[in-house]
Short mmCIF file of C-alpha atoms in Angstrom, two decimals:
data_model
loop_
_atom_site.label_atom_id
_atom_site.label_comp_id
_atom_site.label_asym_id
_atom_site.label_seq_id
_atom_site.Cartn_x
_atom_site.Cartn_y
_atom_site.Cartn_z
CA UNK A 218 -84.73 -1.33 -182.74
CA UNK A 219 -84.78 -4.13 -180.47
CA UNK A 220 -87.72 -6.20 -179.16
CA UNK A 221 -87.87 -4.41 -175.90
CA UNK A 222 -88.79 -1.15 -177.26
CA UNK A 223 -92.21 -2.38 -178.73
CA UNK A 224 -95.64 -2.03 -176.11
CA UNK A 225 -98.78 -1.44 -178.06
CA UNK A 226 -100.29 0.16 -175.17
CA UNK A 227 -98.10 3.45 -175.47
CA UNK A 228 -98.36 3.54 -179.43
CA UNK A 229 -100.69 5.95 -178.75
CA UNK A 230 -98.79 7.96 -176.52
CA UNK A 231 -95.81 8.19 -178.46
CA UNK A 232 -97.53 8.80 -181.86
CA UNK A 233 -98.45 11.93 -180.37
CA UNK A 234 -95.58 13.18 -178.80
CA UNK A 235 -93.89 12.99 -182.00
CA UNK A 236 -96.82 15.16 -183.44
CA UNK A 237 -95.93 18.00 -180.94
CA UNK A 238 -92.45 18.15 -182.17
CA UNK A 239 -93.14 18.43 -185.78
CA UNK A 240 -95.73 20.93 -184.74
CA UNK A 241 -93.42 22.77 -182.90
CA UNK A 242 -90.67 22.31 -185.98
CA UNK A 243 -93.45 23.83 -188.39
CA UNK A 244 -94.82 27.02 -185.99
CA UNK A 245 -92.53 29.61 -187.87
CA UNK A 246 -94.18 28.78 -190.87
CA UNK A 247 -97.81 27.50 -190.22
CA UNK A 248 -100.33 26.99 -187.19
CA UNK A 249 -102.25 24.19 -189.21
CA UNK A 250 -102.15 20.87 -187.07
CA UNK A 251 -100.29 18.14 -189.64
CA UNK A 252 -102.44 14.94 -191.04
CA UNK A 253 -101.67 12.15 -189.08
CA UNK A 254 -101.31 8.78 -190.52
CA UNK A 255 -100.38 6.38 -187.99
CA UNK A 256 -98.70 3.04 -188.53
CA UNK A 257 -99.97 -0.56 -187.60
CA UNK A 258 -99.14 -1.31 -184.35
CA UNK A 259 -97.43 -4.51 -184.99
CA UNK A 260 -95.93 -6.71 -187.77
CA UNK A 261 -95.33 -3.33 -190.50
CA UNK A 262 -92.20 -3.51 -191.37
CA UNK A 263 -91.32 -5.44 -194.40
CA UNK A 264 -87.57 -5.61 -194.13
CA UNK A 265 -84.94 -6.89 -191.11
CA UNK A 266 -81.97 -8.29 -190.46
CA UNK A 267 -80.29 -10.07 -187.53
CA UNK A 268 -76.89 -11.48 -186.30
CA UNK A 269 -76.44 -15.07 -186.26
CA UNK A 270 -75.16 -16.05 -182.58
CA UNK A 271 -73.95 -19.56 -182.95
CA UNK A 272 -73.54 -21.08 -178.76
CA UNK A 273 -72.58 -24.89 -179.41
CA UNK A 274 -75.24 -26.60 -180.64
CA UNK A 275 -77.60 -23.69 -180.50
CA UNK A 276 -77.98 -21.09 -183.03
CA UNK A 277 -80.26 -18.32 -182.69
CA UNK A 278 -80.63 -14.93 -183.76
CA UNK A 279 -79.07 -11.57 -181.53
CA UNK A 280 -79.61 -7.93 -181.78
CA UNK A 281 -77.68 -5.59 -180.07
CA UNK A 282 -79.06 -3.07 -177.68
CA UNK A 283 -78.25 1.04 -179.34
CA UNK A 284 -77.05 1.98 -176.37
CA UNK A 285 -75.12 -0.74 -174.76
CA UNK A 286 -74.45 -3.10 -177.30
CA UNK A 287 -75.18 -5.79 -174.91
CA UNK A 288 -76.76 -9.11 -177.18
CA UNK A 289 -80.38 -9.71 -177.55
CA UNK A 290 -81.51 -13.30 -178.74
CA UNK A 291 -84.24 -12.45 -180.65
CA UNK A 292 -86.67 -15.49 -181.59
CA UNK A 293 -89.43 -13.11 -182.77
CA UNK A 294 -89.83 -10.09 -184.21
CA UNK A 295 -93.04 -8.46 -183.50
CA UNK A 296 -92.73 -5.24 -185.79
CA UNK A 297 -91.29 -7.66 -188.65
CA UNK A 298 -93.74 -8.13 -190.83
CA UNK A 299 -95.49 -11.91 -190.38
CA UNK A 300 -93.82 -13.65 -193.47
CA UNK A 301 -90.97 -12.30 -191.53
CA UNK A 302 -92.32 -14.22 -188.01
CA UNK A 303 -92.57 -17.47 -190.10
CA UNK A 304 -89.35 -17.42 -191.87
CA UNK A 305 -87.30 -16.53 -189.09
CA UNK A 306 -87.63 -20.00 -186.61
CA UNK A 307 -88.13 -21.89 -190.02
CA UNK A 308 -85.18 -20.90 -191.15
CA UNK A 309 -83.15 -21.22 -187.74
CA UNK A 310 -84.39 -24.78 -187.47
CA UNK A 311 -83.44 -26.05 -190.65
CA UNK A 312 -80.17 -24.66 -191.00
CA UNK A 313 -78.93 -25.67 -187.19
CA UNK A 314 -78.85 -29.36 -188.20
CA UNK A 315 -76.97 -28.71 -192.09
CA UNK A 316 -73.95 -27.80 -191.37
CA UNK A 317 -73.16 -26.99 -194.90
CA UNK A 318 -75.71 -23.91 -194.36
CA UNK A 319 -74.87 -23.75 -190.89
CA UNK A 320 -71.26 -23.16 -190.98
CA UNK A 321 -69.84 -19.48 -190.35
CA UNK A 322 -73.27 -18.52 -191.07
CA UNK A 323 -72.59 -14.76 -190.18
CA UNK A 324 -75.89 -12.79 -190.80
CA UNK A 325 -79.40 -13.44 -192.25
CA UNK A 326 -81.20 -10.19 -193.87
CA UNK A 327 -84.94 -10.32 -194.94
CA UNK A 328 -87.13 -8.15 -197.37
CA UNK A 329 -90.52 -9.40 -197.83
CA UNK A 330 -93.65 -7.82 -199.38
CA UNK A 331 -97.54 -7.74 -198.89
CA UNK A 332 -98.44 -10.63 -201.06
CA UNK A 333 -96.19 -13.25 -199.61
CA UNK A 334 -93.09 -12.83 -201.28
CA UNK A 335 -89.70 -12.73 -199.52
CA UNK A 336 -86.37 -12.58 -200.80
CA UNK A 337 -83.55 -13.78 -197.83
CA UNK A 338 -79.76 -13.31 -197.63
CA UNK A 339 -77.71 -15.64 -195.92
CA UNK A 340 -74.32 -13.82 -195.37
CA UNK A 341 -71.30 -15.75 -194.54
CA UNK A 342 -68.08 -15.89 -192.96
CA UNK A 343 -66.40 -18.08 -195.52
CA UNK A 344 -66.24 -18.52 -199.47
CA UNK A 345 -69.37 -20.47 -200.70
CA UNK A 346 -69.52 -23.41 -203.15
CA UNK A 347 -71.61 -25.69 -205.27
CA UNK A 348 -72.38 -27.55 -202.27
CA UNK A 349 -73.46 -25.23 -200.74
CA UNK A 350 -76.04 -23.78 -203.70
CA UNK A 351 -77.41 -27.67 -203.51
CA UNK A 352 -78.45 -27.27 -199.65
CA UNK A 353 -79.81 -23.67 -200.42
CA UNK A 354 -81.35 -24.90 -203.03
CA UNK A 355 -83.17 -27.57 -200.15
CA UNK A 356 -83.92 -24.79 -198.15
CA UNK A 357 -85.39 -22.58 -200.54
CA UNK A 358 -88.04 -25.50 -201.31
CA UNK A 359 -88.40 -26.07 -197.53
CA UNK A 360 -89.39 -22.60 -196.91
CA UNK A 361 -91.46 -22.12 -200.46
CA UNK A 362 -94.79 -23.51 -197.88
CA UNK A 363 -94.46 -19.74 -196.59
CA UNK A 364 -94.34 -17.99 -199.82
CA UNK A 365 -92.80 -17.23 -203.14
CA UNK A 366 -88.94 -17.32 -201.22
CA UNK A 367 -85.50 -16.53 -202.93
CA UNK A 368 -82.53 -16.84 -201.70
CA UNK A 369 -78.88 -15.15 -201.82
CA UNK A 370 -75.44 -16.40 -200.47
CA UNK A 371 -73.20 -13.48 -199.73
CA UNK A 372 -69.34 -13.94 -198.39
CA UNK A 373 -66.72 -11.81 -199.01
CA UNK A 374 -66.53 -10.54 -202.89
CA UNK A 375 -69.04 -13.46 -203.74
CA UNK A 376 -72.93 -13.25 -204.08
CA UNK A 377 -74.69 -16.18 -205.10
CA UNK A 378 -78.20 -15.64 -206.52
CA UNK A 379 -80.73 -18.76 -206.26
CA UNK A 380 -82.49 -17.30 -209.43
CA UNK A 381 -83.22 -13.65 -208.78
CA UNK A 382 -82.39 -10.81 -206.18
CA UNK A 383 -85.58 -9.01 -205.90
CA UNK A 384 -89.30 -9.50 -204.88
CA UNK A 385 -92.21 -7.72 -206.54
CA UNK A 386 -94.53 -5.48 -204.13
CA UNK A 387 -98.13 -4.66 -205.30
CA UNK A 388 -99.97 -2.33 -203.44
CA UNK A 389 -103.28 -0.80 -204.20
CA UNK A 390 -103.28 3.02 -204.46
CA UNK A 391 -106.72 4.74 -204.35
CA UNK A 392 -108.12 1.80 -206.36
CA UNK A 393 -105.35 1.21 -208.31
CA UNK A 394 -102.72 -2.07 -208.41
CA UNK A 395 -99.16 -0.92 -208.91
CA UNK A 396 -96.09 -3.53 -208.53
CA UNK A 397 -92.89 -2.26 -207.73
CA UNK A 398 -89.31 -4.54 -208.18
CA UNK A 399 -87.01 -4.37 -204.98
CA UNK A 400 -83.64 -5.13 -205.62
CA UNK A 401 -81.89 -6.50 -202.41
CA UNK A 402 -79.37 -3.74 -200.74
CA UNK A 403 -81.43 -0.83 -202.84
CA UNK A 404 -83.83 1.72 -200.90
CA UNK A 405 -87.53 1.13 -200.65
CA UNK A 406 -89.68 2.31 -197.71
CA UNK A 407 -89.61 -0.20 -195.07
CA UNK A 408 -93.35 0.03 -193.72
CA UNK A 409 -95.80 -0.67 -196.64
CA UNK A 410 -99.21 0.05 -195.27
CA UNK A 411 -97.57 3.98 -194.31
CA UNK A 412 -96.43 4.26 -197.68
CA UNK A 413 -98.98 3.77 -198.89
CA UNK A 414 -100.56 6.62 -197.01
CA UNK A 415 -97.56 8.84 -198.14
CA UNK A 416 -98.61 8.18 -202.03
CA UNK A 417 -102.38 8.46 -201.59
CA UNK A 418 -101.57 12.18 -200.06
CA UNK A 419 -99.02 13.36 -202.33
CA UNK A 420 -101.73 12.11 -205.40
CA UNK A 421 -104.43 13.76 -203.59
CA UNK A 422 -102.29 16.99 -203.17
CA UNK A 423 -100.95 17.33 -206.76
CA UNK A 424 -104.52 16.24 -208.35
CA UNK A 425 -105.62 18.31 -211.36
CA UNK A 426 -102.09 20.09 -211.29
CA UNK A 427 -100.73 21.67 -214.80
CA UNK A 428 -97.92 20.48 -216.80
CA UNK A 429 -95.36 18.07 -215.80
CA UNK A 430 -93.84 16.80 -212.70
CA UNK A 431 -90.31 17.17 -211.69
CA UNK A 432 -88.96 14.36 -209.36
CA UNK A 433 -85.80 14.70 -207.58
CA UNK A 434 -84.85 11.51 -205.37
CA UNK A 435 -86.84 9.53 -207.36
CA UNK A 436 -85.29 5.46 -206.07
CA UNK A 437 -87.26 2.61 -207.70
CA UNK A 438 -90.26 5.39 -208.77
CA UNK A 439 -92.44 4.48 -205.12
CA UNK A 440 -93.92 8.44 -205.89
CA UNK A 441 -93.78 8.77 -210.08
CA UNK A 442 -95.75 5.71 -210.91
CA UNK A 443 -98.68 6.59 -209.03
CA UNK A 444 -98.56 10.19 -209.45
CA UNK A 445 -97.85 9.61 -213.23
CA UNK A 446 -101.52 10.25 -214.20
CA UNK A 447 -101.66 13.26 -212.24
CA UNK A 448 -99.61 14.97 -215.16
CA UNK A 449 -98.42 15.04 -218.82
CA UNK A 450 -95.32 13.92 -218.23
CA UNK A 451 -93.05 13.15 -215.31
CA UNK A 452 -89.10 13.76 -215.26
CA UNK A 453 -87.32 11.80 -212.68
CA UNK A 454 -83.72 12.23 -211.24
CA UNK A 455 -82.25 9.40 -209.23
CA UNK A 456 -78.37 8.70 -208.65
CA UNK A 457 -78.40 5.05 -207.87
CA UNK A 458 -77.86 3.01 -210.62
CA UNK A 459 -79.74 -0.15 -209.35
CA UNK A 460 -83.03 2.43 -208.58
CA UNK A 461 -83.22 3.54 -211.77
CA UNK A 462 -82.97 0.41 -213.20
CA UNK A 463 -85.89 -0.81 -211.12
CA UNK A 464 -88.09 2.45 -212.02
CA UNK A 465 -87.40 1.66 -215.98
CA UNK A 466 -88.15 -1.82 -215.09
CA UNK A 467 -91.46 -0.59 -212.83
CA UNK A 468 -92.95 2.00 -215.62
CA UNK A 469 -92.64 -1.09 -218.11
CA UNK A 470 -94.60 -3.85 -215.67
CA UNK A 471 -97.26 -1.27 -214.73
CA UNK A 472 -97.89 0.02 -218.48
CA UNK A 473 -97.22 3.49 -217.59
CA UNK A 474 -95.58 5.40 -220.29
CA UNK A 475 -95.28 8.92 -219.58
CA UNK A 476 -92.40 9.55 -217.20
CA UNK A 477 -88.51 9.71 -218.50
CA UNK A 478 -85.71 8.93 -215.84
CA UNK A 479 -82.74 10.42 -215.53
CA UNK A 480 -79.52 8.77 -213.66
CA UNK A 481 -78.25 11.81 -212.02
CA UNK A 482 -78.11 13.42 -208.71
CA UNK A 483 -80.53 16.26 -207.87
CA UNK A 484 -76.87 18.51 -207.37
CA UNK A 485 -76.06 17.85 -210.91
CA UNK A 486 -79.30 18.44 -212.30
CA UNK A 487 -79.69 21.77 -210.87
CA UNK A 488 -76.41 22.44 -212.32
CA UNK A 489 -77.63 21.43 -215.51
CA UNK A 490 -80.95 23.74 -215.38
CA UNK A 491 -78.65 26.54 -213.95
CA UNK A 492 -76.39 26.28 -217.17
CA UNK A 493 -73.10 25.61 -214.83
CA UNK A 494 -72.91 22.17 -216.00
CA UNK A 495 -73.26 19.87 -218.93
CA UNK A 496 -74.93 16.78 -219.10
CA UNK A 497 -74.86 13.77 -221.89
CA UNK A 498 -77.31 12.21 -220.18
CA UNK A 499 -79.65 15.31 -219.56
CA UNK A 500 -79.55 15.75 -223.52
CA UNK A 501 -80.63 12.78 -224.08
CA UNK A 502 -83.69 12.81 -221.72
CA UNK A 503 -84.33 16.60 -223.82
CA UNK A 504 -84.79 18.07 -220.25
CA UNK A 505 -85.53 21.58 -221.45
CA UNK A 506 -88.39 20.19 -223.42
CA UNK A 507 -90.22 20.05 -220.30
CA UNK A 508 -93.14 22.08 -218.39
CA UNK A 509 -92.18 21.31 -215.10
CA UNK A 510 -94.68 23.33 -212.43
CA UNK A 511 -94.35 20.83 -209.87
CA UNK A 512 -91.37 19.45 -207.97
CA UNK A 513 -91.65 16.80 -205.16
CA UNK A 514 -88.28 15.87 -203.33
CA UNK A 515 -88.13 13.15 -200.88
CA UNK A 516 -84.28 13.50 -199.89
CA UNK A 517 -81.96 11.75 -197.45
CA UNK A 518 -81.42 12.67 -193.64
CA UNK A 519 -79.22 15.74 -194.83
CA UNK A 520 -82.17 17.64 -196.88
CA UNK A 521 -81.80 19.90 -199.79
CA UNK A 522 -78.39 21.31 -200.82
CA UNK A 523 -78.28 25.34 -201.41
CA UNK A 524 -77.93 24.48 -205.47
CA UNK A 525 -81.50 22.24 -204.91
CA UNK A 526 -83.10 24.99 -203.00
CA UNK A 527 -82.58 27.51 -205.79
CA UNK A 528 -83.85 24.85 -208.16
CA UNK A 529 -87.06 23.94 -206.46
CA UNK A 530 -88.05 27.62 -205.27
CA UNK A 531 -88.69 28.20 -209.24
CA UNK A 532 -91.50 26.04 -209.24
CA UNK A 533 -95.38 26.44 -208.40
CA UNK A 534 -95.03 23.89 -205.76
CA UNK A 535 -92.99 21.69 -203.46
CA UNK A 536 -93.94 18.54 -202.52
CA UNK A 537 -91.37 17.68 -199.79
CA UNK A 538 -91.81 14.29 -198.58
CA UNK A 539 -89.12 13.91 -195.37
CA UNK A 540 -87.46 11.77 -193.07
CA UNK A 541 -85.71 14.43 -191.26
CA UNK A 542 -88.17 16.83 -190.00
CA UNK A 543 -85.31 18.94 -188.33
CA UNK A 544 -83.56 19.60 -192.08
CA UNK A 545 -86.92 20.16 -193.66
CA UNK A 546 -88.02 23.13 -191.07
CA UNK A 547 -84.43 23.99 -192.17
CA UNK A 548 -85.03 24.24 -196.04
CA UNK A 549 -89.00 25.73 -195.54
CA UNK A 550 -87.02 28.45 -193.77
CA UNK A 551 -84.64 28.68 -196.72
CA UNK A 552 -87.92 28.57 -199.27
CA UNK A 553 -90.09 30.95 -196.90
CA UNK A 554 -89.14 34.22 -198.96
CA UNK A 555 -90.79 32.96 -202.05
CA UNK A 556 -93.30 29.52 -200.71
CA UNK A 557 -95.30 28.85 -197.90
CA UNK A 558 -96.83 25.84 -196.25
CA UNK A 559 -100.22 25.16 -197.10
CA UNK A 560 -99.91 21.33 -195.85
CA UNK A 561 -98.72 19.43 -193.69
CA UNK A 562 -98.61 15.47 -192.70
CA UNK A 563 -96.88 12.96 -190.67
CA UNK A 564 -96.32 9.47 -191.51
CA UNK A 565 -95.63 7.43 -188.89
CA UNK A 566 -92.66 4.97 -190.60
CA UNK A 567 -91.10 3.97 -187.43
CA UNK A 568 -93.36 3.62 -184.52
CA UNK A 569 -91.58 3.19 -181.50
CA UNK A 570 -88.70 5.22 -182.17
CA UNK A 571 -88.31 8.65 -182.00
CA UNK A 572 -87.88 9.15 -185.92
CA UNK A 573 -90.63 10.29 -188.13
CA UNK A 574 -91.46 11.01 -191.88
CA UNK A 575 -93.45 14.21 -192.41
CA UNK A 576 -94.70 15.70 -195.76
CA UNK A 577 -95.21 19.20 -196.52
CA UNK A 578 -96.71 20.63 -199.72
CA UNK A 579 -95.35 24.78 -199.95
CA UNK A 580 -97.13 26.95 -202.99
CA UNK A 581 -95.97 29.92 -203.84
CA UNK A 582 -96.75 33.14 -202.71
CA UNK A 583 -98.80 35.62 -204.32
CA UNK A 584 -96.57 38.59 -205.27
#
């Protein structure tokens, strides 16, 4: 999203057109109006990146317009969040006159959190040496009056770490401090205050629930920390090896001691549960020891697969957390024989645009 699309004055406006569509998404399966949890209307998201346009002795940042691809200095960032706004000129300015930093400098990628911590990747055109490590190493203590600031060279087959590739996020859920780890390149939801309306729901929703939690989707555990002490135990599913590293590493910094993760994808754990497939790693975790009654699935744009729709329909209920609102009226319509919609939310992730996150919690019907 370029700079051009932002005007605060039609937030408003736009919020609600996007709650007509997902109401009219949701009318074959409820009449309830959704919860609507709307965003900031500047400086909420926590992660960018930009093009490095270099124009003789000016350097300056470019997007490039969706539809034309025509370039777009950019100087400022209004939906960036402000650590964002400070780092960007900061950086520009100091690395115009090094040329050791300056030099091919191809692309500069930011992921910053709520407390002032910001981890930056300068990405390259050429290989990268100890020379340059000695300059980033200047620039990392330049920028350190903004923040706690590290910094990564990438070029082809090379990344350099200046100490450490992640930041630590702490946000306060109803009351509660949790700190997350973000790995650089790895998933985490890019508007913080909004996620943090998406975990205060889905706690309220499963509160004083039986038995354990199934998680499918589960990244860096954004959902199964908090909810954690809404159950006994929590089982959590997650293919990416560097998000499942983070949510071992997260349950350990936040003291929280009753949810297992498993490195699979949600189509091989249904397989598993279905008996079609075995699973060293599903052993392990003694997945059948479980009393799973709830599931919550917070999927990519494609939705559930027809093996993770059979899975989920045999629980109590669905918490469906969704950034496709087209494939999750898709899948309630696949779940409507045995669940229905007794909630519904929308979480306004990406004001400005015409995307959306929604949640939905189904039960199941009385037979």
């Amino acid at each position: 999203m370029t700079t051009g699309a932002v005007n605060p004055a039609h937030y408003a406006s736009q919020l609600e057109t996007k709650v007509t569509r997902l109401q009219q998404l949701l009318a074959p399966y409820t009449a309830a109006s959704p919860t609507v949890f709307a965003s900031p209307a500047s400086h909420y998201r926590m992660r960018a990146e930009f093009r490095v346009w270099h124009d003789g002795d000016d350097l300056f940042y470019i997007m490039f317009d969706a539809e034309t691809r025509a370039k777009i200095r950019t100087d400022q960032f209004p939906v960036g969040s402000e650590l964002i706004n400070h780092l960007m000129p900061a950086i520009i300015d100091y690395v115009k006159y090094q040329p050791v930093l300056r030099n091919k400098l191809f692309q500069v990628e930011f992921l910053t959190t709520t407390t002032d911590q910001a981890l930056i990747s300068l990405i390259y055109h050429r290989q990268l040496d100890e020379e340059w490590q000695l300059f980033a190493q200047q620039l990392k203590q330049h920028l350190s009056q903004y923040g706690e600031i590290h910094i990564i060279g990438r070029a082809k087959k090379q990344k350099i770490c200046l100490e450490q590739d992640w930041v630590t996020e702490t946000l306060t859920i109803a009351g509660r401090d949790y700190s997350f780890q973000q790995v650089e390149n790895s998933f985490t939801q890019p508007n913080a205050a909004v996620n943090k309306h998406m975990i205060e729901w889905a706690l309220a929703a499963t509160q004083d629930r039986p038995g354990d939690l199934l998680e499918l989707y589960c990244g860096n555990g954004n959902f199964s920390l908090p909810l954690a002490q809404n159950f006994d135990r929590v089982l959590a599913t997650e293919i990416s090896k560097t998000s499942v590293a983070s949510a071992i590493y997260n349950c350990e910094l936040n003291k929280i001691k009753n949810v297992t993760l498993v490195r699979m994808s949600a189509e091989d754990f249904s397989a598993v549960l279905a008996g079609s497939k075995q699973s060293r790693r599903a052993t392990e975790a003694d997945v059948l020891s479980f009393n799973c009654q709830t599931v919550l699935v917070d999927p990519p744009r494609a939705g559930l697969d027809m093996d993770t729709i059979e899975l989920v329909r045999q629980y109590e209920m669905i918490v469906y957390i969704s950034c496709n609102p087209e494939t999750l009226a898709e899948n309630i319509g696949q779940l409507a024989n045995t669940h229905e919609v007794t909630q519904t939310a929308l979480f306004d992730q990406f004001p400005y645009t015409h995307h959306m996150e929604a949640g939905v919690i189904l039960t199941r019907k009385v037979q």
